[in-house]
Amino acid sequence: MSSKFQYSFWEKETFLKPYDLIIIGAGIVGLSAALFTKRNHPSTRILVLDKGFMPEGASTRNAGFACVGSITEYIADLEKESAEGVKQRIVNRYRGLNLLKETLGENHIGYDACGGYELFTEEQPFEEASEYIPKFNKWMAELTGEEKVYKAGKLNGYHVIHNRLEGALHPGSMMQRLLQLVRAQDIEVKWNVKVEGVEQDGSVLLGNEIRLKADKVLVAANGFVKKLLPEVKVEPARGFVFVTNELEEMSWKGTFHHDRGYIYFRNISNRLLMGGARNIATIQETTDQFGVNEKIKDHLIKFSKDVLGLGKQWQIESEWSGIMGFTESKTPILERLDDHRFVAAGLSGMGVAIGTKIGSLAASMVMGKK
Ligand SMILES: Cc1cc2nc3c(=O)[nH]c(=O)nc-3n(C[C@H](O)[C@H](O)[C@H](O)COP(=O)(O)OP(=O)(O)OC[C@H]3O[C@@H](n4cnc5c(N)ncnc54)[C@H](O)[C@@H]3O)c2cc1C
């Protein structure tokens, strides 16, 4: 910007007046944090900034699974962490989904209580996972009051474990509804504004040498958080999804997981959404750059043909990638860094279930006492 340019008295009194709270990232976490802060503290002056023309990370680019968790995923988690940690994750997902539905309304987010399945192509992993059904049903009953959540069965010739609590939704509608509620609270949201830095005194640096000031700054940039706060231990992880044309027949109705949740698919009416397989190229997919990994795409196409039996009359109509943020333990980071800066990031592939709850916890964190 030319050195001849200076801000007017009027601009400094209005547009550039320090905010009470600036939130970086208009994904499910950032917008939920804004909403809950304003609901609990109506006089708070809040600005939400996002680098994209719309949310540009994971919240509008995910598969729309509203999951409480599959058995093999929890078995894998138990190898890395304590039973208490896994139980906490179950509770967080269950309560998080209820909060999401309560806050946004099922009818506004295309919610379908379709149930979920874990699909097994081999006998032995199915038998091993099935042995855990009584244990996880007991945990579910104790933790959530829901009885007989998991049940073994058969579908399209494969062994499955059904989870009656799982559902599917439309992530675009979910985020539009959230934005509508945020706007109704007079919260300012600015798009196409990339934040270049966040300083300890609460200064937020934009391009064009603009420097905004806030009493509190919440960084809700998930997979991109390290660019702003290198000390925060959240690694980016790219996810890939495709959607087929309308198929004449759709024998896979509901949400499905396979291979500990690494492969997932669901129907959207008569289309198939297929995604995942990040684990076959973990190093290349540890990136915050959008793009398609052909090895992963080929793997998912092969799975669709060989395992799901999609015939010849199908094609991919849409494909895209999204950027997630993973912590080592999969538990999100909710942290006060210093007097002015806070972080809520690392949703680790579970943001639909826990994003609203993490946003509400972030709101309590930033408005809590120093
Ligand atoms: C392909 C894929 C499939 C998935 N499927 C599911 C699923 O089925 N179920 C489920 O529960 N979860 C799923 N997830 C995960 C889920 O979408 C995320 O956990 C959740 O959306 C994270 O929300 P967030 O608000 O933390 O991050 P995001 O939605 O990524 O929001 C962060 C925002 O910060 C903005 N930002 C970043 N840096 C800056 C900057 N410097 N300046 C300004 N703005 C910035 C970004 O543009 C972005 O909009 C999936 C993710 C992907 C990628």
CSV table of C-alpha atoms in Angstrom, one decimal, residues 7 19 27-28 43 46 50 72 75 92 99 105-106 128 152 165 181 190 197 205 208 217 220 229 297 311 316 340 362:
chain,number,residue,atom,x,y,z
A,7,TYR,CA,-6.8,5.5,7.5
A,19,TYR,CA,-12.7,-6.1,18.5
A,27,GLY,CA,-15.3,-23.7,9.6
A,28,ILE,CA,-17.6,-25.5,12.0
A,43,SER,CA,-22.4,-7.4,23.9
A,46,ILE,CA,-16.9,-10.4,17.2
A,50,ASP,CA,-11.6,-16.8,6.5
A,72,THR,CA,-12.4,-51.5,14.8
A,75,ILE,CA,-10.0,-51.2,19.1
A,92,ASN,CA,-17.8,-36.4,23.2
A,99,LEU,CA,-25.6,-30.5,20.3
A,105,GLY,CA,-32.1,-28.5,13.6
A,106,GLU,CA,-32.1,-31.8,11.8
A,128,GLU,CA,-12.1,-60.6,16.2
A,152,ALA,CA,-23.4,-58.2,13.9
A,165,LEU,CA,-26.9,-44.4,16.2
A,181,LEU,CA,-27.5,-18.3,12.8
A,190,LYS,CA,-15.4,-11.5,6.2
A,197,GLY,CA,0.2,-13.5,11.5
A,205,LEU,CA,-2.0,-9.1,10.5
A,208,ASN,CA,-2.1,-4.9,2.6
A,217,VAL,CA,-7.9,-14.0,19.2
A,220,ALA,CA,-9.7,-22.1,14.5
A,229,LEU,CA,1.2,-20.9,15.2
A,297,LYS,CA,-8.2,-42.6,-6.4
A,311,GLY,CA,-21.0,-52.5,-12.6
A,316,ILE,CA,-17.2,-40.3,-11.1
A,340,HIS,CA,-4.7,-12.7,24.1
A,362,ALA,CA,-13.7,-22.7,22.8
